[in-house]
Coordinates of C-alpha atoms and ligand atoms in Angstrom, one line a residue:
M1 CA 186.7 -33.2 -174.3
A2 CA 187.3 -36.4 -172.4
A3 CA 185.3 -37.1 -169.2
P4 CA 187.1 -35.9 -166.1
D5 CA 189.3 -38.5 -164.6
P6 CA 188.2 -39.8 -161.2
A7 CA 190.7 -37.6 -159.2
H8 CA 189.4 -34.4 -160.8
H9 CA 185.9 -35.6 -160.2
V10 CA 186.5 -36.0 -156.5
L11 CA 188.3 -32.7 -156.4
R12 CA 185.3 -30.9 -157.8
S13 CA 182.4 -32.8 -156.3
V14 CA 183.7 -33.3 -152.8
F15 CA 186.1 -30.4 -152.2
G16 CA 184.6 -27.9 -154.6
Y17 CA 187.9 -27.0 -156.3
E18 CA 188.4 -26.7 -160.1
T19 CA 192.1 -27.5 -160.5
F20 CA 194.9 -29.1 -158.6
R21 CA 197.7 -26.9 -157.5
P22 CA 200.9 -28.3 -158.9
P23 CA 202.4 -30.7 -157.8
Q24 CA 199.2 -32.0 -156.2
D25 CA 198.1 -33.5 -159.6
E26 CA 201.3 -35.4 -160.0
V27 CA 201.3 -36.7 -156.4
V28 CA 197.7 -37.8 -156.7
A29 CA 198.3 -39.6 -160.0
H30 CA 201.4 -41.3 -158.6
L31 CA 199.5 -42.6 -155.5
V32 CA 196.4 -43.6 -157.4
A33 CA 198.8 -45.7 -159.6
G34 CA 200.1 -47.4 -156.4
G35 CA 203.4 -45.5 -155.9
D36 CA 205.0 -44.3 -152.7
A37 CA 205.8 -40.6 -152.3
V38 CA 207.6 -38.1 -150.1
V39 CA 206.1 -34.7 -150.3
L40 CA 207.8 -31.5 -149.2
M41 CA 205.5 -28.5 -149.4
P42 CA 205.2 -25.4 -147.4
T43 CA 202.5 -24.8 -144.9
G44 CA 199.4 -23.9 -146.7
G45 CA 200.6 -25.5 -149.9
G46 CA 197.8 -28.0 -149.9
K47 CA 199.3 -31.2 -148.6
S48 CA 196.1 -32.7 -147.3
L49 CA 194.5 -33.1 -150.8
C50 CA 197.6 -35.1 -151.9
Y51 CA 196.4 -38.1 -149.8
Q52 CA 192.7 -37.3 -149.3
V53 CA 191.9 -37.4 -153.0
P54 CA 193.7 -40.7 -153.8
A55 CA 192.2 -42.2 -150.7
L56 CA 188.7 -41.5 -152.1
V57 CA 189.7 -42.7 -155.6
R58 CA 191.3 -46.0 -154.6
P59 CA 189.2 -48.7 -153.0
G60 CA 189.5 -49.3 -149.3
T61 CA 190.2 -47.0 -146.4
G62 CA 193.0 -44.4 -146.3
L63 CA 195.0 -44.4 -143.1
V64 CA 196.5 -41.1 -141.9
V65 CA 199.0 -41.0 -139.2
S66 CA 198.9 -37.7 -137.4
P67 CA 200.8 -36.6 -134.3
L68 CA 198.3 -34.3 -132.6
I69 CA 194.8 -34.9 -131.4
A70 CA 193.6 -31.4 -132.2
L71 CA 194.8 -31.7 -135.7
M72 CA 193.0 -35.0 -136.3
Q73 CA 189.8 -33.7 -134.9
D74 CA 190.0 -30.7 -137.1
Q75 CA 190.7 -32.6 -140.3
V76 CA 188.0 -35.1 -139.6
A77 CA 185.4 -32.4 -138.9
A78 CA 186.4 -30.7 -142.1
L79 CA 186.1 -33.9 -144.1
R80 CA 182.7 -34.7 -142.6
Q81 CA 181.5 -31.3 -143.6
A82 CA 182.5 -32.2 -147.2
G83 CA 180.5 -35.5 -146.9
V84 CA 183.5 -37.8 -146.5
R85 CA 183.2 -40.8 -144.2
A86 CA 186.1 -40.0 -141.9
A87 CA 186.9 -40.8 -138.3
F88 CA 189.8 -40.9 -135.9
L89 CA 191.2 -43.3 -133.3
N90 CA 193.1 -41.7 -130.4
S91 CA 193.1 -41.4 -126.7
S92 CA 190.4 -38.8 -126.7
L93 CA 187.8 -41.5 -127.5
R94 CA 186.0 -43.6 -124.9
P95 CA 186.4 -47.3 -125.3
D96 CA 182.9 -47.8 -126.6
E97 CA 183.4 -44.9 -129.1
A98 CA 186.7 -46.5 -130.3
R99 CA 184.9 -49.8 -130.7
Q100 CA 182.3 -48.2 -132.9
V101 CA 185.0 -46.7 -135.1
E102 CA 186.6 -50.1 -135.4
A103 CA 183.3 -51.7 -136.3
R104 CA 182.8 -49.1 -139.1
L105 CA 186.3 -49.7 -140.4
R106 CA 185.7 -53.5 -140.6
A107 CA 182.4 -53.0 -142.3
G108 CA 184.0 -50.9 -145.0
G109 CA 182.3 -47.8 -143.8
L110 CA 185.3 -45.4 -143.7
D111 CA 187.0 -43.5 -146.4
L112 CA 189.6 -42.1 -144.1
L113 CA 190.8 -43.1 -140.7
Y114 CA 193.1 -40.8 -138.7
L115 CA 195.3 -42.5 -136.1
A116 CA 197.9 -41.4 -133.5
P117 CA 201.2 -43.2 -134.2
E118 CA 201.4 -44.9 -130.8
R119 CA 198.0 -46.4 -131.5
L120 CA 198.8 -47.5 -134.9
V121 CA 201.9 -49.5 -134.0
L122 CA 200.0 -51.6 -131.3
D123 CA 199.8 -55.2 -132.4
R124 CA 196.1 -55.1 -131.8
T125 CA 195.7 -52.2 -134.3
L126 CA 198.0 -53.7 -136.8
D127 CA 196.0 -57.0 -136.7
L128 CA 192.8 -55.1 -137.1
L129 CA 194.1 -53.2 -140.1
A130 CA 195.5 -56.4 -141.7
G131 CA 191.9 -57.5 -142.0
V132 CA 190.6 -54.6 -144.1
P133 CA 191.4 -53.3 -147.5
L134 CA 193.6 -50.2 -147.3
A135 CA 193.7 -47.4 -150.0
L136 CA 196.9 -45.9 -148.8
I137 CA 198.9 -44.9 -145.7
A138 CA 199.7 -41.2 -145.2
I139 CA 202.2 -40.1 -142.6
D140 CA 201.6 -36.5 -141.9
E141 CA 204.2 -34.2 -140.2
A142 CA 206.8 -36.7 -141.2
H143 CA 209.6 -34.6 -139.8
C144 CA 208.5 -35.8 -136.4
V145 CA 210.7 -38.8 -137.1
S146 CA 213.8 -36.6 -136.9
Q147 CA 215.6 -36.7 -133.6
W148 CA 217.2 -33.3 -134.2
G149 CA 214.0 -31.4 -134.8
H150 CA 212.0 -30.0 -131.9
D151 CA 208.9 -31.9 -132.9
F152 CA 210.5 -35.3 -132.5
R153 CA 208.1 -38.1 -131.6
P154 CA 209.7 -41.4 -130.7
E155 CA 206.7 -43.4 -131.9
Y156 CA 207.4 -42.1 -135.4
L157 CA 210.5 -44.3 -135.4
Q158 CA 208.3 -47.4 -135.2
L159 CA 206.4 -46.5 -138.4
A160 CA 208.9 -48.3 -140.6
V161 CA 207.0 -51.4 -139.6
L162 CA 204.2 -50.3 -142.0
A163 CA 206.4 -51.1 -145.0
E164 CA 206.7 -54.7 -143.8
R165 CA 203.1 -55.2 -142.6
F166 CA 201.4 -53.6 -145.6
P167 CA 203.7 -54.2 -148.6
G168 CA 201.2 -53.6 -151.3
V169 CA 199.7 -50.4 -149.9
P170 CA 201.1 -47.1 -151.2
R171 CA 202.6 -44.8 -148.6
I172 CA 203.1 -41.1 -148.6
A173 CA 205.1 -39.0 -146.1
L174 CA 204.4 -35.3 -145.9
T175 CA 206.2 -32.4 -144.2
A176 CA 206.7 -28.6 -144.4
T177 CA 210.2 -28.9 -143.1
A178 CA 212.6 -28.1 -145.9
D179 CA 216.1 -29.0 -144.9
E180 CA 218.0 -31.8 -146.5
R181 CA 219.0 -33.6 -143.3
T182 CA 215.4 -34.0 -142.2
R183 CA 214.4 -35.2 -145.7
G184 CA 217.1 -37.9 -145.5
E185 CA 215.9 -39.1 -142.2
I186 CA 212.3 -39.3 -143.3
I187 CA 213.3 -41.4 -146.3
E188 CA 215.6 -43.7 -144.3
R189 CA 213.5 -44.1 -141.1
L190 CA 210.2 -44.6 -142.8
A191 CA 211.6 -47.0 -145.3
L192 CA 210.8 -44.8 -148.3
A193 CA 213.9 -45.3 -150.3
G194 CA 211.9 -46.3 -153.4
A195 CA 209.5 -43.4 -153.0
R196 CA 209.2 -40.5 -155.5
L197 CA 210.2 -37.2 -154.1
F198 CA 208.0 -34.1 -154.7
I199 CA 209.5 -30.8 -153.7
S200 CA 207.6 -27.6 -154.3
S201 CA 208.7 -24.0 -153.9
F202 CA 208.8 -22.9 -150.3
D203 CA 207.7 -19.4 -151.2
R204 CA 204.6 -18.1 -149.5
P205 CA 203.7 -15.3 -151.8
N206 CA 200.7 -14.1 -149.9
I207 CA 202.7 -13.5 -146.7
R208 CA 204.1 -9.9 -146.5
Y209 CA 207.3 -9.9 -144.5
R210 CA 208.0 -6.8 -142.3
I211 CA 211.0 -6.6 -140.0
Q212 CA 211.7 -3.5 -138.0
A213 CA 214.3 -2.5 -135.4
G214 CA 212.3 -1.5 -132.4
Q215 CA 212.5 2.1 -131.7
G216 CA 211.3 2.4 -128.2
N217 CA 208.2 0.4 -127.3
A218 CA 207.6 -2.6 -129.5
R219 CA 204.4 -3.3 -127.7
D220 CA 202.9 0.0 -128.7
E221 CA 204.0 -0.6 -132.3
L222 CA 202.3 -4.0 -132.2
L223 CA 199.1 -2.4 -131.0
R224 CA 199.2 0.2 -133.8
F225 CA 199.9 -2.5 -136.3
I226 CA 197.0 -4.6 -135.1
R227 CA 194.6 -1.7 -135.0
A228 CA 195.6 -0.4 -138.4
R229 CA 195.7 -3.6 -140.3
H230 CA 194.2 -6.4 -138.4
A231 CA 191.3 -5.2 -136.3
G232 CA 189.0 -8.2 -135.7
D233 CA 191.5 -10.7 -137.2
A234 CA 193.0 -13.9 -135.7
G235 CA 196.7 -13.7 -135.1
I236 CA 199.6 -15.1 -133.2
V237 CA 202.1 -13.0 -131.2
Y238 CA 205.3 -14.8 -130.3
C239 CA 207.3 -13.8 -127.2
L240 CA 210.5 -15.2 -125.8
S241 CA 209.4 -15.6 -122.1
R242 CA 206.3 -17.0 -120.4
Q243 CA 206.0 -13.9 -118.3
K244 CA 206.0 -11.7 -121.3
T245 CA 203.2 -13.7 -123.0
E246 CA 201.0 -13.1 -120.0
D247 CA 201.9 -9.4 -119.7
V248 CA 201.3 -8.7 -123.4
A249 CA 198.0 -10.7 -123.5
T250 CA 196.7 -8.8 -120.5
W251 CA 197.8 -5.5 -122.0
L252 CA 196.3 -6.1 -125.4
A253 CA 193.0 -7.2 -123.8
A254 CA 193.0 -4.0 -121.8
K255 CA 193.4 -2.1 -125.1
G256 CA 190.4 -3.8 -126.6
V257 CA 192.2 -6.5 -128.6
P258 CA 190.8 -9.9 -127.6
A259 CA 194.0 -11.8 -126.5
L260 CA 195.0 -14.9 -124.5
P261 CA 198.3 -16.2 -123.4
Y262 CA 199.7 -19.7 -124.2
H263 CA 202.9 -21.2 -122.8
A264 CA 204.1 -24.6 -121.5
G265 CA 203.9 -23.4 -117.9
L266 CA 200.1 -23.0 -118.0
P267 CA 198.0 -25.9 -116.6
A268 CA 197.1 -28.3 -119.4
D269 CA 193.3 -27.5 -119.1
V270 CA 193.9 -23.8 -119.4
R271 CA 196.2 -24.4 -122.5
A272 CA 193.6 -26.6 -124.1
A273 CA 190.8 -24.1 -123.4
H274 CA 192.8 -21.2 -124.9
Q275 CA 193.7 -23.2 -127.9
A276 CA 190.0 -24.2 -128.4
R277 CA 188.9 -20.6 -128.2
F278 CA 191.6 -19.6 -130.8
I279 CA 190.3 -22.2 -133.2
N280 CA 186.6 -21.7 -132.7
E281 CA 186.4 -17.9 -132.5
E282 CA 187.0 -15.5 -135.3
G283 CA 189.2 -12.8 -134.1
L284 CA 191.3 -13.9 -131.2
V285 CA 195.0 -13.1 -130.8
M286 CA 197.1 -15.7 -129.1
V287 CA 200.2 -14.4 -127.3
A288 CA 202.5 -17.4 -127.0
T289 CA 205.9 -18.9 -126.7
I290 CA 207.0 -21.3 -129.4
A291 CA 205.2 -24.0 -127.5
F292 CA 202.1 -22.9 -129.5
G293 CA 201.8 -23.6 -133.1
M294 CA 202.2 -27.2 -134.3
G295 CA 198.9 -28.7 -135.0
I296 CA 197.2 -25.3 -135.5
D297 CA 195.5 -25.7 -138.8
K298 CA 193.5 -22.6 -138.6
P299 CA 193.7 -21.3 -142.2
N300 CA 192.7 -17.7 -141.5
V301 CA 195.4 -16.6 -139.1
R302 CA 195.9 -13.2 -140.7
F303 CA 199.2 -12.2 -139.0
V304 CA 202.1 -13.7 -137.0
A305 CA 204.0 -11.1 -135.0
H306 CA 207.3 -11.5 -133.2
L307 CA 208.0 -9.4 -130.2
S308 CA 211.5 -10.9 -130.0
L309 CA 214.0 -12.3 -132.4
P310 CA 213.6 -16.0 -133.4
K311 CA 216.7 -18.1 -132.9
S312 CA 217.1 -19.0 -136.5
I313 CA 215.7 -18.5 -140.0
E314 CA 214.2 -22.0 -139.8
A315 CA 212.2 -21.0 -136.7
Y316 CA 211.2 -17.7 -138.3
Y317 CA 210.0 -19.4 -141.4
Q318 CA 208.1 -22.0 -139.6
E319 CA 206.4 -19.6 -137.2
T320 CA 205.5 -17.0 -139.8
G321 CA 204.3 -19.8 -142.0
R322 CA 201.3 -20.2 -139.7
A323 CA 199.9 -17.0 -141.2
G324 CA 197.7 -17.2 -144.3
R325 CA 197.3 -20.9 -145.0
D326 CA 194.3 -20.0 -147.0
G327 CA 196.3 -18.1 -149.5
L328 CA 194.7 -14.7 -148.7
P329 CA 197.0 -11.8 -147.8
A330 CA 198.7 -12.2 -144.4
D331 CA 201.4 -10.3 -142.5
A332 CA 204.6 -11.5 -140.8
W333 CA 205.6 -8.7 -138.5
L334 CA 208.8 -8.7 -136.5
S335 CA 210.1 -6.1 -134.1
Y336 CA 213.4 -6.6 -132.5
G337 CA 216.0 -4.6 -130.6
L338 CA 219.5 -4.7 -129.3
Q339 CA 218.4 -6.4 -126.1
D340 CA 217.2 -9.4 -128.1
V341 CA 220.5 -9.9 -129.7
I342 CA 222.4 -9.7 -126.5
L343 CA 219.9 -12.0 -124.7
L344 CA 219.9 -14.7 -127.3
R345 CA 223.6 -14.7 -127.5
Q346 CA 223.8 -15.1 -123.8
M347 CA 221.2 -17.8 -123.7
L348 CA 223.2 -19.7 -126.3
A349 CA 226.4 -19.3 -124.2
D350 CA 224.7 -20.5 -121.1
S351 CA 223.0 -23.5 -122.6
G352 CA 224.6 -26.8 -121.7
A353 CA 225.3 -27.6 -125.3
G354 CA 228.7 -28.7 -126.6
D355 CA 231.0 -26.3 -128.5
A356 CA 230.2 -27.7 -132.0
H357 CA 226.5 -27.4 -131.3
K358 CA 226.9 -23.9 -130.0
R359 CA 228.8 -22.9 -133.1
V360 CA 226.0 -24.1 -135.3
E361 CA 223.4 -22.3 -133.3
R362 CA 225.4 -19.2 -133.3
H363 CA 225.7 -19.3 -137.1
K364 CA 221.9 -19.7 -137.3
L365 CA 221.3 -16.7 -135.1
D366 CA 223.8 -14.7 -137.2
A367 CA 221.9 -15.6 -140.3
M368 CA 218.6 -14.5 -138.7
L369 CA 220.2 -11.2 -137.8
G370 CA 221.5 -10.8 -141.3
L371 CA 217.9 -11.2 -142.5
C372 CA 216.8 -8.5 -140.1
E373 CA 219.5 -6.0 -141.1
L374 CA 219.2 -6.7 -144.8
T375 CA 218.4 -3.8 -147.1
G376 CA 217.4 -6.0 -150.1
C377 CA 214.4 -8.2 -150.7
R378 CA 213.6 -10.3 -147.6
R379 CA 211.9 -13.1 -149.6
Q380 CA 214.9 -13.5 -151.9
A381 CA 217.1 -13.9 -148.9
L382 CA 214.8 -16.2 -147.0
L383 CA 214.4 -18.5 -150.0
A384 CA 218.1 -18.4 -150.8
Y385 CA 218.7 -19.6 -147.2
F386 CA 216.7 -22.7 -148.1
G387 CA 218.6 -23.1 -151.4
E388 CA 215.9 -21.6 -153.7
Q389 CA 216.5 -18.8 -156.1
L390 CA 213.8 -16.1 -156.6
P391 CA 214.9 -14.3 -159.8
K392 CA 213.3 -10.9 -159.0
P393 CA 212.6 -9.0 -155.8
C394 CA 209.2 -9.9 -154.5
G395 CA 207.4 -6.7 -154.3
N396 CA 205.7 -7.9 -151.1
C397 CA 208.1 -7.3 -148.3
D398 CA 208.9 -4.1 -146.4
N399 CA 212.2 -3.6 -148.2
C400 CA 210.6 -4.0 -151.6
L401 CA 207.7 -1.7 -150.7
E402 CA 209.6 1.0 -149.0
P403 CA 213.2 0.6 -149.9
P404 CA 215.3 1.5 -146.9
E405 CA 217.7 4.4 -147.1
T406 CA 221.3 3.7 -146.3
W407 CA 223.8 6.2 -145.2
D408 CA 227.6 6.4 -145.1
A409 CA 228.2 5.5 -141.5
T410 CA 231.9 5.1 -141.7
E411 CA 232.8 7.9 -139.4
V412 CA 230.1 7.2 -136.9
A413 CA 231.1 3.6 -136.8
Q414 CA 234.7 4.6 -136.2
K415 CA 233.6 6.6 -133.2
A416 CA 231.5 3.8 -131.9
L417 CA 234.3 1.2 -132.3
S418 CA 237.0 3.4 -130.9
C419 CA 234.9 4.1 -127.9
V420 CA 234.7 0.4 -127.3
H421 CA 238.5 0.2 -127.7
R422 CA 239.4 3.1 -125.4
T423 CA 237.1 2.0 -122.6
G424 CA 238.9 -1.4 -122.5
Q425 CA 236.4 -3.6 -124.3
R426 CA 234.3 -4.4 -121.2
F427 CA 231.3 -2.1 -121.2
G428 CA 227.8 -2.5 -122.5
V429 CA 226.0 -0.3 -125.0
A430 CA 224.3 1.9 -122.4
Y431 CA 227.6 3.0 -120.9
L432 CA 229.3 3.4 -124.3
V433 CA 226.5 5.7 -125.5
D434 CA 226.8 7.8 -122.3
V435 CA 230.5 8.2 -123.0
L436 CA 229.9 9.2 -126.7
L437 CA 227.3 11.7 -125.7
G438 CA 229.5 13.1 -122.9
H439 CA 227.1 12.5 -120.1
D440 CA 228.0 13.6 -116.6
D441 CA 228.0 10.3 -114.8
E442 CA 229.7 9.1 -111.6
R443 CA 230.9 5.8 -113.1
I444 CA 232.4 7.5 -116.1
R445 CA 234.3 9.9 -113.9
R446 CA 235.4 7.1 -111.6
F447 CA 236.9 5.2 -114.6
G448 CA 238.4 8.4 -115.9
H449 CA 236.5 8.0 -119.1
D450 CA 235.5 11.6 -119.1
R451 CA 239.1 12.4 -120.1
L452 CA 239.0 10.1 -123.2
S453 CA 239.2 11.5 -126.7
T454 CA 235.9 9.8 -127.4
F455 CA 234.1 11.5 -124.5
G456 CA 231.3 13.7 -125.9
I457 CA 232.3 13.3 -129.6
G458 CA 229.0 11.7 -130.6
T459 CA 226.6 14.6 -130.6
E460 CA 225.5 14.0 -134.2
L461 CA 223.2 11.2 -133.0
D462 CA 220.9 10.9 -130.0
A463 CA 221.0 7.9 -127.7
S464 CA 218.6 5.8 -129.7
G465 CA 220.6 6.6 -132.8
W466 CA 223.7 5.3 -131.2
R467 CA 222.0 2.2 -129.9
G468 CA 220.9 1.5 -133.5
V469 CA 224.5 1.9 -134.7
Y470 CA 225.7 -0.6 -132.1
R471 CA 223.0 -3.0 -132.9
Q472 CA 223.9 -3.0 -136.5
L473 CA 227.6 -3.3 -135.8
I474 CA 226.9 -6.3 -133.6
A475 CA 224.6 -7.8 -136.2
R476 CA 227.2 -7.4 -138.9
G477 CA 229.8 -9.0 -136.7
L478 CA 232.1 -6.0 -136.2
L479 CA 231.5 -6.2 -132.5
S480 CA 230.9 -9.3 -130.4
V481 CA 229.0 -9.5 -127.1
D482 CA 230.6 -10.7 -123.9
L483 CA 228.8 -13.8 -122.8
D484 CA 229.4 -13.4 -119.1
G485 CA 226.0 -11.8 -118.6
H486 CA 227.1 -8.2 -118.5
G487 CA 226.9 -7.5 -122.2
G488 CA 230.3 -6.0 -122.6
L489 CA 231.3 -5.4 -126.2
H490 CA 234.6 -6.5 -127.9
L491 CA 236.1 -5.6 -131.2
T492 CA 236.3 -8.4 -133.7
E493 CA 238.8 -8.9 -136.6
A494 CA 236.1 -7.8 -139.0
C495 CA 236.1 -4.3 -137.6
R496 CA 239.7 -3.5 -138.4
P497 CA 239.4 -2.3 -142.0
V498 CA 236.6 0.1 -140.9
L499 CA 238.6 1.4 -138.0
R500 CA 241.6 2.0 -140.2
G501 CA 239.5 3.7 -142.8
E502 CA 240.2 1.1 -145.5
E503 CA 236.6 0.2 -145.8
R504 CA 233.4 2.3 -145.9
L505 CA 230.4 1.2 -144.1
E506 CA 226.8 1.7 -145.3
L507 CA 224.1 1.3 -142.6
R508 CA 220.4 1.2 -142.8
R509 CA 218.8 4.5 -141.8
E510 CA 216.7 3.9 -138.8
L511 CA 213.2 5.1 -139.5
R512 CA 211.4 6.9 -136.8
A513 CA 208.7 4.5 -135.7
R514 CA 206.8 4.0 -138.9
R515 CA 203.2 4.7 -138.4
D516 CA 201.2 1.9 -139.7
R517 CA 198.4 3.5 -141.6
A518 CA 195.1 1.8 -141.9
P519 CA 194.4 0.6 -145.5
R520 CA 191.6 2.4 -147.2
G521 CA 188.2 1.4 -145.9
A522 CA 189.5 -0.5 -142.9
G523 CA 187.2 0.6 -140.2
R524 CA 185.4 -1.9 -138.1
T525 CA 185.8 -4.6 -140.7
S526 CA 188.4 -7.3 -140.4
G527 CA 191.8 -7.2 -142.2
A528 CA 190.8 -10.2 -144.3
A529 CA 187.9 -8.2 -145.8
A530 CA 190.1 -5.2 -146.3
A531 CA 192.9 -7.4 -147.8
A532 CA 190.4 -8.9 -150.2
G533 CA 189.7 -5.4 -151.4
F534 CA 186.2 -4.8 -150.0
D535 CA 186.2 -1.1 -149.5
S536 CA 182.6 -0.5 -150.3
P537 CA 180.2 -0.4 -147.3
A538 CA 177.9 -2.9 -149.0
D539 CA 180.7 -5.4 -149.5
Q540 CA 181.8 -5.0 -145.9
A541 CA 178.3 -5.5 -144.6
L542 CA 177.8 -8.6 -146.7
W543 CA 181.2 -10.0 -145.6
E544 CA 180.3 -9.5 -141.9
A545 CA 176.8 -11.0 -142.5
L546 CA 178.3 -14.1 -144.1
R547 CA 180.8 -14.5 -141.3
A548 CA 178.0 -14.2 -138.7
A549 CA 176.0 -16.9 -140.6
R550 CA 179.1 -19.2 -140.7
L551 CA 179.8 -18.7 -137.0
Q552 CA 176.2 -19.6 -136.1
I553 CA 176.4 -22.8 -138.1
A554 CA 179.8 -23.6 -136.6
R555 CA 178.5 -23.1 -133.0
D556 CA 175.4 -25.2 -133.7
Q557 CA 177.6 -28.1 -134.9
G558 CA 180.5 -27.6 -132.5
V559 CA 183.1 -27.2 -135.2
P560 CA 185.5 -24.4 -136.1
P561 CA 184.0 -21.8 -138.5
Y562 CA 186.6 -22.5 -141.2
V563 CA 185.5 -26.1 -141.6
V564 CA 182.1 -24.8 -142.7
F565 CA 183.5 -22.5 -145.3
H566 CA 186.9 -20.9 -145.7
D567 CA 187.4 -17.1 -145.8
A568 CA 188.3 -17.5 -149.4
T569 CA 184.9 -19.0 -150.2
L570 CA 183.1 -16.2 -148.3
A571 CA 185.2 -13.7 -150.1
A572 CA 184.2 -15.2 -153.4
M573 CA 180.5 -14.9 -152.4
V574 CA 181.0 -11.2 -151.8
Q575 CA 182.7 -10.7 -155.1
R576 CA 180.4 -12.7 -157.2
R577 CA 177.1 -12.5 -155.3
P578 CA 175.7 -15.8 -156.5
R579 CA 171.9 -15.8 -156.8
S580 CA 171.3 -19.5 -157.4
L581 CA 172.6 -22.8 -156.2
D582 CA 174.3 -23.4 -159.5
E583 CA 176.1 -20.1 -159.2
L584 CA 177.1 -20.9 -155.7
A585 CA 178.4 -24.3 -156.6
A586 CA 180.8 -22.7 -159.0
L587 CA 182.7 -21.0 -156.2
P588 CA 185.9 -22.5 -154.8
G589 CA 185.3 -24.6 -151.7
V590 CA 181.7 -25.4 -152.4
G591 CA 181.4 -29.1 -152.9
E592 CA 178.1 -31.1 -153.3
R593 CA 177.6 -31.8 -149.6
K594 CA 178.1 -28.2 -148.5
L595 CA 176.0 -26.9 -151.3
A596 CA 173.1 -29.1 -150.1
A597 CA 173.6 -28.4 -146.5
Y598 CA 174.2 -24.7 -146.5
G599 CA 173.5 -23.3 -149.9
E600 CA 170.0 -21.9 -149.3
Q601 CA 171.1 -20.3 -146.1
F602 CA 174.0 -18.4 -147.6
L603 CA 172.0 -17.4 -150.7
A604 CA 169.4 -16.0 -148.3
V605 CA 172.1 -13.9 -146.6
I606 CA 173.3 -12.6 -149.9
A607 CA 169.8 -11.8 -151.1
A608 CA 169.0 -10.0 -147.9
E609 CA 172.1 -7.9 -148.0
A610 CA 171.4 -7.0 -151.6
G611 CA 168.1 -5.4 -150.5
P612 CA 165.1 -4.9 -152.7
P613 CA 165.9 -4.7 -156.5
A614 CA 166.5 -1.1 -157.5
Ligands
ADP1 P1 199.0 -27.8 -145.8 O1 198.6 -29.0 -145.1 O2 200.0 -28.0 -146.8 O3 199.4 -26.7 -144.8 P2 196.3 -27.6 -146.6 O4 196.1 -29.0 -147.1 O5 195.7 -27.3 -145.2 O6 197.8 -27.2 -146.5 O7 195.7 -26.6 -147.6 C1 195.9 -25.2 -147.5 C2 194.7 -24.4 -148.1 O8 194.7 -24.5 -149.5 C3 193.4 -25.0 -147.6 O9 192.6 -23.9 -147.3 C4 192.9 -25.8 -148.8 O10 191.5 -25.8 -148.8 C5 193.5 -25.0 -149.9 N1 193.7 -25.8 -151.1 C6 194.5 -26.9 -151.2 N2 194.5 -27.4 -152.5 C7 193.7 -26.5 -153.2 C8 193.3 -26.5 -154.6 N3 193.7 -27.4 -155.5 N4 192.5 -25.5 -155.0 C9 192.1 -24.5 -154.1 N5 192.4 -24.5 -152.8 C10 193.2 -25.5 -152.4
ZN2 ZN1 210.8 -8.4 -151.4

């Protein structure tokens, strides 16, 4: 066999991995050969290695433009752990520290330099860089150049200057944002028309999607879910309002789940402190608005839960994508209810946006609702939305695992719709349900609705059953919600065939709150261990001991635990129980530097847990 090429050598000796994940190999080869690239890869796909490896193979320093300080610090810490000479230049450095980094750069002492975009485009910085050999320029989170996205960074627009200033240096732009418009903007605004485009599948097979219509208290269901499947794990819980993040965080903490709130209304220092704890501790749950997420690189976020409906499939995909970057099993859990649908529609109507914009947003919300009410494979639908075909149902979403029952709801729907019609298309769900159930109510009598033919004809379902029917009718567009703030329902054109009996309607059977059962062997141990299949007490004990050793090292060095070793590496230690440095070196994620620095220590933990030879 031929000697390994330099890229594979770097992959093994520095990062401790055996093989590239396609298309990493092609991207790396293209850059090493001096080409430009645009890389679209989902979160967790392995974008970093696409530029880190060629930066180490090519002579000179690799520049990485990154929008967030926290992200840079993390990446640099992780690279240093692997023995790479990396540094960053951003506003968190004191002037003397920045001067030191610049001196190292000039002396050829840096393999990788991370820069904030606003810093990079300063004349001073550009002049400095002109004087040193550059291996490549990577532009991370390249979608920040898009004015339409919510991560827009005006400084990114100035990055086109890099093409003129450093004509011979290969450039690579990377993003996890899949849509075509953003892709076009990246290519145009970053002057990458000649770049080769690499698009990988956006599937995240290790994420299990679960979407349920809230029956009663979503908060209680969340707690059950966390206790059953994710005790001791890090996770993110998204809520719509700031107040709710605080309420839910306090409540979870009172129930024994370590949790903190995060939203844009908190003072900056509190936000930063909460974020730092999330990154540096093992099992913290962050209860947040969508203000939290970008720049969170933590690979072992084991679940992302939504206590309200995201505004679009794009948002849902991006938010859930923060789970399981490390490739180990992770959960995306969503509970939503009728109120969410009504609230989001109203927020949309009240926003100052123009009509065309509202129409687009409304379509996006409808697509999200469609995903929620779907009875087929969620992953197929999700990927289809992004233009990707998954030939077979995935086997790893709620609908694949527990196919929902449907029932012929035609008659029930007719009753629900005609009740809307007969009460004059101005009442909300609560009132309509009262009429259907024949409740004795002052308002109903005042309007004379106790004399309607639909009064009291709905005894086959209880109130929550009827609410479920109305939610599904709204989600399917047979009813629309009044946007004046009172939530009155109207019939739409789409309901006519059902009302006239020309079309049958199948609805999803609403399950009584499904009890999340704990997987076998999940007691005190974390969901990651359980997910990795450690159900013997000895495996669990070793897993916890390895995590404790990692946390101690991380604390001593002031870095997040996952930059010492990823969960996947610890899991491999449990599975293979290496007894020598050579055996340890064969595990994924153990490069030369980490082997030398931590090898003996982890071998000692493994030996101690194994106990005396039998
Ligand atoms: P992204 O930036 O695309 O979200 P990362 O670069 O952070 O993804 O990589 C995600 C995870 O996959 C990391 O834990 C990384 O160590 C791991 N990884 C990336 N490439 C490989 C590979 N070739 N072999 C094994 N693990 C890899
Ligand atoms: Zn599926």
